[in-house]
Amino acid sequence: MSIEKAVQILQTGGLVAFPTETVYGLGADATDPHAVARGYDAKGRPSFNPLIAHVPTLKEAEAHGHFSPRARALAQAFWPGPLTIVVPRRPDSSVAELACAGLATIALRAPAHPVAQSLLKAFGRPIVAPSANRSGHVSATRAGHVREDLGQAVELVLEGGQSEIGLESTIVSVDADGRATLLRPGAIERAEIESITGPLAAAQPGKVQSPGMLESHYAPRARLRLDISAPEPGEAYLAFGAPAPAGGLTLSASGDLTEAAANLYAHLRTLDASGTASIAVAPIPARGLGEAIRDRLARAAAPR
Ligand code: TXA
Ligand code: MG
């Protein structure tokens, strides 16, 4: 059975594309930062945009986000379906921090497509899935499009026919006070959403991506120096392409950018927690995922 095979692939950190009623998604185990990093790499995403975590029902979603009464009402009205709800992230959520790009919120969606539902129920963990296209291309609405765009980077493409909706989910954020904002117009019309939420606040364009937001969340307490081959005495060293030195850590001893991406946030936190005044980071090549890693490091090192 292909669902069984898909579950095995996800359990071992692989990528499975699956149909939803909006577009095909490029699925990875949301709780495995290495698998999440592979997903970014396969898409060729220029930066670590936050991803949507897919769950079968509201019950599972509530393990990862705080649902105000209004957020719950939205889920009850439109799930399973083409709506993504952004809510405050629960600190005990098992979804990898990399998938949330360092934000204090999490995007959750329960898709309706029967293949997606079967996969989510069989896997039993949330699945992050950006649209299954190369970054910048149009979204994939047939299994064949996924193959064309992503080729061998995806181990399995679950066949689900043509996407019924073919337009990405509507994204609405609902904060702790129940204030609802339309972040992305999509498969569900504004009026339908507003029938539940009342008038939607306008999204501030680019807010999620804003350097300030990510900076303030990810800047370590310690000073960060980038592209350093020889750390100063007393500095904690974040290595790349070499083993960890005493008192330091390595993003990837073998120089694997996917592994480095998966380790980045956790290692910065660990070194910061060691109490060092300064963290020196080895040069990271700008190719592939390195571009995104460098982008995050530059934000973290920016003057505060
Ligand atoms: O229909 C869809 O939504 C498809 C299917 C596969 O579910 N997925 C999809 O994912 O379109 P993607 O990664 O292409 O777009 C997700 C959008 C991005 O624009 C991202 O910035 C936003 O969701 N997003 C994710 N987490 C967010 C958060 N915590 N706050 C604000 N926006 C968020
Ligand atoms: Mg997309």
Short mmCIF file of C-alpha atoms and ligand atoms in Angstrom, two decimals:
data_model
loop_
_atom_site.label_atom_id
_atom_site.label_comp_id
_atom_site.label_asym_id
_atom_site.label_seq_id
_atom_site.Cartn_x
_atom_site.Cartn_y
_atom_site.Cartn_z
CA MET A 1 0.00 0.00 0.00
CA SER A 2 1.34 3.41 -0.92
CA ILE A 3 0.16 5.06 2.33
CA GLU A 4 2.16 2.49 4.28
CA LYS A 5 5.21 3.19 2.14
CA ALA A 6 4.72 6.93 2.57
CA VAL A 7 4.64 6.53 6.34
CA GLN A 8 7.89 4.53 6.26
CA ILE A 9 9.60 7.23 4.19
CA LEU A 10 8.44 10.00 6.53
CA GLN A 11 9.56 8.01 9.57
CA THR A 12 13.07 7.79 8.14
CA GLY A 13 13.32 11.53 7.41
CA GLY A 14 12.36 11.37 3.73
CA LEU A 15 10.08 13.55 1.63
CA VAL A 16 6.66 12.51 0.36
CA ALA A 17 4.55 14.70 -1.90
CA PHE A 18 0.85 14.31 -1.34
CA PRO A 19 -2.34 15.78 -2.75
CA THR A 20 -4.48 18.22 -0.86
CA GLU A 21 -7.60 19.85 -2.21
CA THR A 22 -5.66 23.09 -2.73
CA VAL A 23 -2.29 22.09 -4.23
CA TYR A 24 0.13 19.22 -3.78
CA GLY A 25 2.29 19.53 -0.71
CA LEU A 26 5.90 18.51 -0.21
CA GLY A 27 5.60 16.62 3.06
CA ALA A 28 8.17 16.03 5.77
CA ASP A 29 7.95 14.92 9.40
CA ALA A 30 7.30 18.24 11.15
CA THR A 31 9.02 17.02 14.31
CA ASP A 32 12.32 16.14 12.55
CA PRO A 33 14.49 19.22 11.86
CA HIS A 34 16.68 17.31 9.40
CA ALA A 35 13.65 16.26 7.38
CA VAL A 36 12.34 19.84 7.46
CA ALA A 37 15.71 21.12 6.22
CA ARG A 38 15.65 18.60 3.36
CA GLY A 39 12.27 19.98 2.36
CA TYR A 40 13.63 23.55 2.14
CA ASP A 41 16.56 22.28 0.12
CA ALA A 42 14.41 20.30 -2.32
CA LYS A 43 12.28 23.35 -3.00
CA GLY A 44 15.28 25.61 -3.43
CA ARG A 45 13.69 28.08 -1.03
CA PRO A 46 15.83 31.21 -0.76
CA SER A 47 15.08 31.54 2.92
CA PHE A 48 13.51 29.62 5.77
CA ASN A 49 9.93 30.80 5.32
CA PRO A 50 7.72 29.33 7.98
CA LEU A 51 5.80 26.24 6.89
CA ILE A 52 2.27 25.02 7.42
CA ALA A 53 1.98 22.03 9.77
CA HIS A 54 -0.76 19.69 8.57
CA VAL A 55 -2.85 17.71 11.04
CA PRO A 56 -5.94 15.53 10.62
CA THR A 57 -8.26 17.44 12.97
CA LEU A 58 -8.57 20.34 15.39
CA LYS A 59 -7.85 17.99 18.28
CA GLU A 60 -4.29 17.35 17.02
CA ALA A 61 -3.85 21.03 16.13
CA GLU A 62 -4.50 22.00 19.74
CA ALA A 63 -1.36 20.16 20.82
CA HIS A 64 0.70 22.71 18.84
CA GLY A 65 -1.12 26.03 19.04
CA HIS A 66 -3.29 28.05 21.40
CA PHE A 67 -6.79 28.27 19.96
CA SER A 68 -8.81 31.22 21.21
CA PRO A 69 -12.58 30.74 20.96
CA ARG A 70 -12.52 32.60 17.65
CA ALA A 71 -9.72 30.44 16.21
CA ARG A 72 -11.64 27.37 17.34
CA ALA A 73 -14.80 28.66 15.65
CA LEU A 74 -12.88 29.08 12.40
CA ALA A 75 -11.50 25.56 12.60
CA GLN A 76 -14.93 24.15 13.35
CA ALA A 77 -16.42 26.01 10.39
CA PHE A 78 -13.80 25.17 7.76
CA TRP A 79 -11.80 22.10 8.81
CA PRO A 80 -11.07 19.79 7.29
CA GLY A 81 -10.61 22.16 4.37
CA PRO A 82 -8.55 24.81 2.58
CA LEU A 83 -7.96 27.09 5.56
CA THR A 84 -4.69 27.65 7.39
CA ILE A 85 -4.93 29.19 10.85
CA VAL A 86 -1.92 30.94 12.40
CA VAL A 87 -2.09 30.91 16.20
CA PRO A 88 0.35 31.39 19.09
CA ARG A 89 2.66 28.39 19.19
CA ARG A 90 2.54 26.18 22.27
CA PRO A 91 5.99 26.02 23.87
CA ASP A 92 5.60 22.23 24.21
CA SER A 93 4.74 21.70 20.53
CA SER A 94 6.80 18.91 18.95
CA VAL A 95 7.00 20.79 15.63
CA ALA A 96 10.64 21.68 14.85
CA GLU A 97 11.57 25.32 15.43
CA LEU A 98 13.08 25.43 11.96
CA ALA A 99 9.59 24.84 10.49
CA CYS A 100 8.28 27.94 12.29
CA ALA A 101 11.28 30.07 11.22
CA GLY A 102 11.75 31.32 14.74
CA LEU A 103 8.29 32.87 15.05
CA ALA A 104 6.19 32.68 18.20
CA THR A 105 3.26 31.54 16.05
CA ILE A 106 2.48 28.36 14.14
CA ALA A 107 0.45 27.81 10.95
CA LEU A 108 -1.87 24.80 11.14
CA ARG A 109 -4.14 23.22 8.58
CA ALA A 110 -6.35 20.14 8.47
CA PRO A 111 -6.77 19.36 4.77
CA ALA A 112 -9.86 17.55 3.49
CA HIS A 113 -8.41 15.48 0.65
CA PRO A 114 -8.96 11.79 1.48
CA VAL A 115 -5.36 10.84 0.60
CA ALA A 116 -4.00 13.61 2.84
CA GLN A 117 -6.35 12.56 5.64
CA SER A 118 -5.29 8.90 5.34
CA LEU A 119 -1.62 9.86 5.38
CA LEU A 120 -1.94 12.16 8.40
CA LYS A 121 -3.91 9.59 10.37
CA ALA A 122 -1.54 6.76 9.49
CA PHE A 123 1.58 8.80 10.26
CA GLY A 124 0.25 10.10 13.57
CA ARG A 125 2.50 13.17 13.66
CA PRO A 126 2.12 16.60 12.04
CA ILE A 127 3.47 16.90 8.49
CA VAL A 128 4.92 20.18 7.26
CA ALA A 129 4.23 20.77 3.61
CA PRO A 130 4.98 23.78 1.48
CA SER A 131 3.49 23.72 -1.98
CA ALA A 132 5.32 20.97 -3.91
CA ASN A 133 6.94 23.18 -6.50
CA ARG A 134 10.37 24.64 -6.93
CA SER A 135 10.54 27.98 -5.19
CA GLY A 136 9.17 30.68 -7.50
CA HIS A 137 7.36 28.33 -9.85
CA VAL A 138 3.61 27.91 -10.01
CA SER A 139 2.15 25.42 -7.56
CA ALA A 140 1.68 21.78 -8.51
CA THR A 141 -1.89 20.65 -8.97
CA ARG A 142 -1.12 17.20 -10.41
CA ALA A 143 1.29 14.49 -9.36
CA GLY A 144 3.14 14.91 -12.68
CA HIS A 145 3.87 18.58 -11.95
CA VAL A 146 5.58 17.58 -8.74
CA ARG A 147 7.86 15.16 -10.59
CA GLU A 148 8.70 17.80 -13.21
CA ASP A 149 9.59 20.37 -10.58
CA LEU A 150 11.22 18.34 -7.86
CA GLY A 151 12.30 15.11 -9.57
CA GLN A 152 14.37 12.74 -7.46
CA ALA A 153 14.40 14.97 -4.38
CA VAL A 154 10.99 13.48 -3.54
CA GLU A 155 11.03 9.79 -2.74
CA LEU A 156 7.33 9.26 -3.34
CA VAL A 157 4.52 11.24 -4.91
CA LEU A 158 1.12 10.03 -3.75
CA GLU A 159 -1.32 10.15 -6.64
CA GLY A 160 -4.49 12.07 -5.94
CA GLY A 161 -5.64 13.24 -9.31
CA GLN A 162 -5.99 16.89 -10.13
CA SER A 163 -6.19 19.21 -7.12
CA GLU A 164 -9.76 20.16 -6.64
CA ILE A 165 -9.01 23.75 -5.67
CA GLY A 166 -5.69 24.45 -7.33
CA LEU A 167 -5.22 27.62 -5.28
CA GLU A 168 -3.47 27.64 -1.93
CA SER A 169 -5.32 27.75 1.35
CA THR A 170 -6.53 31.00 2.83
CA ILE A 171 -4.31 31.98 5.74
CA VAL A 172 -5.83 33.76 8.72
CA SER A 173 -3.98 34.57 11.90
CA VAL A 174 -5.85 34.75 15.18
CA ASP A 175 -3.93 36.17 18.12
CA ALA A 176 -4.44 35.35 21.79
CA ASP A 177 -7.12 38.04 22.06
CA GLY A 178 -9.03 36.65 19.08
CA ARG A 179 -8.04 39.40 16.67
CA ALA A 180 -8.17 37.92 13.15
CA THR A 181 -6.01 39.06 10.24
CA LEU A 182 -6.05 37.87 6.63
CA LEU A 183 -2.46 36.93 5.79
CA ARG A 184 -3.06 35.32 2.43
CA PRO A 185 -6.22 35.35 0.37
CA GLY A 186 -6.91 31.85 -0.88
CA ALA A 187 -9.36 29.10 -1.42
CA ILE A 188 -11.93 30.42 1.05
CA GLU A 189 -13.33 33.87 0.33
CA ARG A 190 -12.94 36.74 2.77
CA ALA A 191 -16.71 37.04 3.25
CA GLU A 192 -16.96 33.42 4.33
CA ILE A 193 -14.22 33.95 6.89
CA GLU A 194 -15.75 37.23 8.07
CA SER A 195 -19.05 35.48 8.66
CA ILE A 196 -17.24 33.77 11.54
CA THR A 197 -14.70 36.37 12.63
CA GLY A 198 -16.30 39.68 11.79
CA PRO A 199 -14.21 42.21 9.81
CA LEU A 200 -10.67 40.96 9.21
CA ALA A 201 -7.75 43.22 9.97
CA ALA A 202 -5.50 44.00 7.02
CA ALA A 203 -2.19 42.15 6.88
CA GLN A 204 0.93 44.22 7.15
CA PRO A 205 2.81 43.18 4.05
CA GLY A 206 6.09 41.43 4.68
CA LYS A 207 5.61 41.39 8.43
CA VAL A 208 6.43 37.71 8.84
CA GLN A 209 9.60 38.05 6.83
CA SER A 210 10.61 41.30 8.50
CA PRO A 211 14.21 41.12 9.67
CA GLY A 212 13.33 42.92 12.88
CA MET A 213 10.94 40.24 13.99
CA LEU A 214 13.24 37.35 13.35
CA GLU A 215 16.20 39.27 14.71
CA SER A 216 14.59 40.04 18.00
CA HIS A 217 13.58 36.43 18.31
CA TYR A 218 16.82 34.85 17.26
CA ALA A 219 19.59 37.21 18.14
CA PRO A 220 21.52 35.38 20.82
CA ARG A 221 22.49 37.28 23.92
CA ALA A 222 26.13 36.73 23.02
CA ARG A 223 27.85 38.81 20.36
CA LEU A 224 27.99 36.99 17.03
CA ARG A 225 30.92 37.25 14.61
CA LEU A 226 30.58 35.71 11.16
CA ASP A 227 32.97 34.17 8.63
CA ILE A 228 35.61 33.52 11.25
CA SER A 229 38.25 30.87 10.56
CA ALA A 230 40.25 31.38 13.75
CA PRO A 231 38.26 32.28 16.89
CA GLU A 232 39.76 34.52 19.57
CA PRO A 233 40.70 32.95 22.89
CA GLY A 234 37.57 32.54 25.06
CA GLU A 235 35.16 32.73 22.12
CA ALA A 236 32.71 29.87 21.56
CA TYR A 237 33.17 28.49 18.05
CA LEU A 238 30.40 27.29 15.77
CA ALA A 239 32.26 25.18 13.25
CA PHE A 240 31.30 23.97 9.77
CA GLY A 241 33.02 21.27 7.75
CA ALA A 242 35.12 20.32 10.77
CA PRO A 243 34.53 18.62 14.12
CA ALA A 244 33.50 20.67 17.12
CA PRO A 245 36.42 22.26 19.01
CA ALA A 246 36.48 22.25 22.83
CA GLY A 247 33.63 24.40 24.15
CA GLY A 248 32.16 24.74 20.69
CA LEU A 249 29.77 22.93 18.39
CA THR A 250 29.75 22.04 14.72
CA LEU A 251 26.88 22.73 12.38
CA SER A 252 28.07 19.79 10.29
CA ALA A 253 31.43 18.07 10.59
CA SER A 254 31.16 16.82 7.01
CA GLY A 255 30.14 20.21 5.59
CA ASP A 256 26.59 19.12 4.82
CA LEU A 257 24.38 22.22 4.50
CA THR A 258 21.16 20.31 5.14
CA GLU A 259 22.52 19.06 8.43
CA ALA A 260 23.79 22.57 9.21
CA ALA A 261 20.37 24.09 8.63
CA ALA A 262 18.76 21.54 10.91
CA ASN A 263 21.28 22.30 13.66
CA LEU A 264 21.50 26.08 13.32
CA TYR A 265 18.94 27.43 15.80
CA ALA A 266 19.48 24.74 18.42
CA HIS A 267 23.26 25.18 18.37
CA LEU A 268 23.06 28.97 18.66
CA ARG A 269 20.81 28.56 21.69
CA THR A 270 23.11 25.99 23.28
CA LEU A 271 26.24 28.11 22.83
CA ASP A 272 24.39 31.15 24.14
CA ALA A 273 23.25 29.20 27.18
CA SER A 274 26.88 28.32 27.94
CA GLY A 275 27.32 31.95 29.03
CA THR A 276 29.95 32.92 26.48
CA ALA A 277 30.23 36.62 25.63
CA SER A 278 30.96 35.97 21.97
CA ILE A 279 30.19 33.30 19.40
CA ALA A 280 32.37 33.07 16.31
CA VAL A 281 30.83 31.30 13.32
CA ALA A 282 32.85 29.55 10.64
CA PRO A 283 32.44 30.63 7.01
CA ILE A 284 29.35 29.01 5.48
CA PRO A 285 29.27 28.70 1.69
CA ALA A 286 26.47 30.70 0.07
CA ARG A 287 25.34 27.87 -2.23
CA GLY A 288 22.06 25.99 -1.77
CA LEU A 289 20.74 26.10 1.76
CA GLY A 290 23.86 28.05 2.74
CA GLU A 291 22.24 31.20 1.44
CA ALA A 292 19.40 30.83 3.94
CA ILE A 293 21.76 29.94 6.76
CA ARG A 294 23.86 33.00 6.01
CA ASP A 295 20.72 35.13 5.86
CA ARG A 296 19.65 33.98 9.35
CA LEU A 297 23.15 34.42 10.73
CA ALA A 298 23.36 37.93 9.29
CA ARG A 299 20.07 38.80 11.03
CA ALA A 300 21.30 37.33 14.26
CA ALA A 301 24.57 39.28 14.01
CA ALA A 302 22.96 42.57 12.99
CA PRO A 303 23.40 45.53 15.37
CA ARG A 304 20.60 45.62 17.94
O1 TXA B 1 -2.69 25.28 0.24
C1 TXA B 1 -1.69 25.40 0.91
O2 TXA B 1 -1.64 26.19 1.87
C2 TXA B 1 -0.50 24.55 0.54
C3 TXA B 1 -0.86 23.11 0.86
C4 TXA B 1 0.24 22.14 0.57
O3 TXA B 1 -1.25 23.00 2.23
N1 TXA B 1 0.69 24.96 1.21
C5 TXA B 1 1.32 26.14 0.95
O4 TXA B 1 2.49 26.29 1.67
O5 TXA B 1 0.91 26.97 0.18
P1 TXA B 1 3.57 27.42 1.35
O6 TXA B 1 4.75 27.06 2.21
O7 TXA B 1 3.83 27.54 -0.11
O8 TXA B 1 2.93 28.74 1.90
C6 TXA B 1 2.73 28.88 3.30
C7 TXA B 1 2.61 30.33 3.68
C8 TXA B 1 3.88 31.10 3.49
O9 TXA B 1 3.59 32.30 2.80
C9 TXA B 1 4.32 31.40 4.91
O10 TXA B 1 4.98 32.63 5.02
C10 TXA B 1 3.00 31.39 5.67
O11 TXA B 1 2.29 30.37 5.06
N2 TXA B 1 3.17 31.07 7.08
C11 TXA B 1 3.57 29.92 7.64
N3 TXA B 1 3.69 30.01 8.97
C12 TXA B 1 3.34 31.27 9.28
C13 TXA B 1 3.26 32.00 10.49
N4 TXA B 1 3.58 31.46 11.66
N5 TXA B 1 2.85 33.28 10.41
C14 TXA B 1 2.54 33.84 9.23
N6 TXA B 1 2.59 33.21 8.05
C15 TXA B 1 3.01 31.95 8.06
MG MG B 2 4.14 28.13 -2.16
#
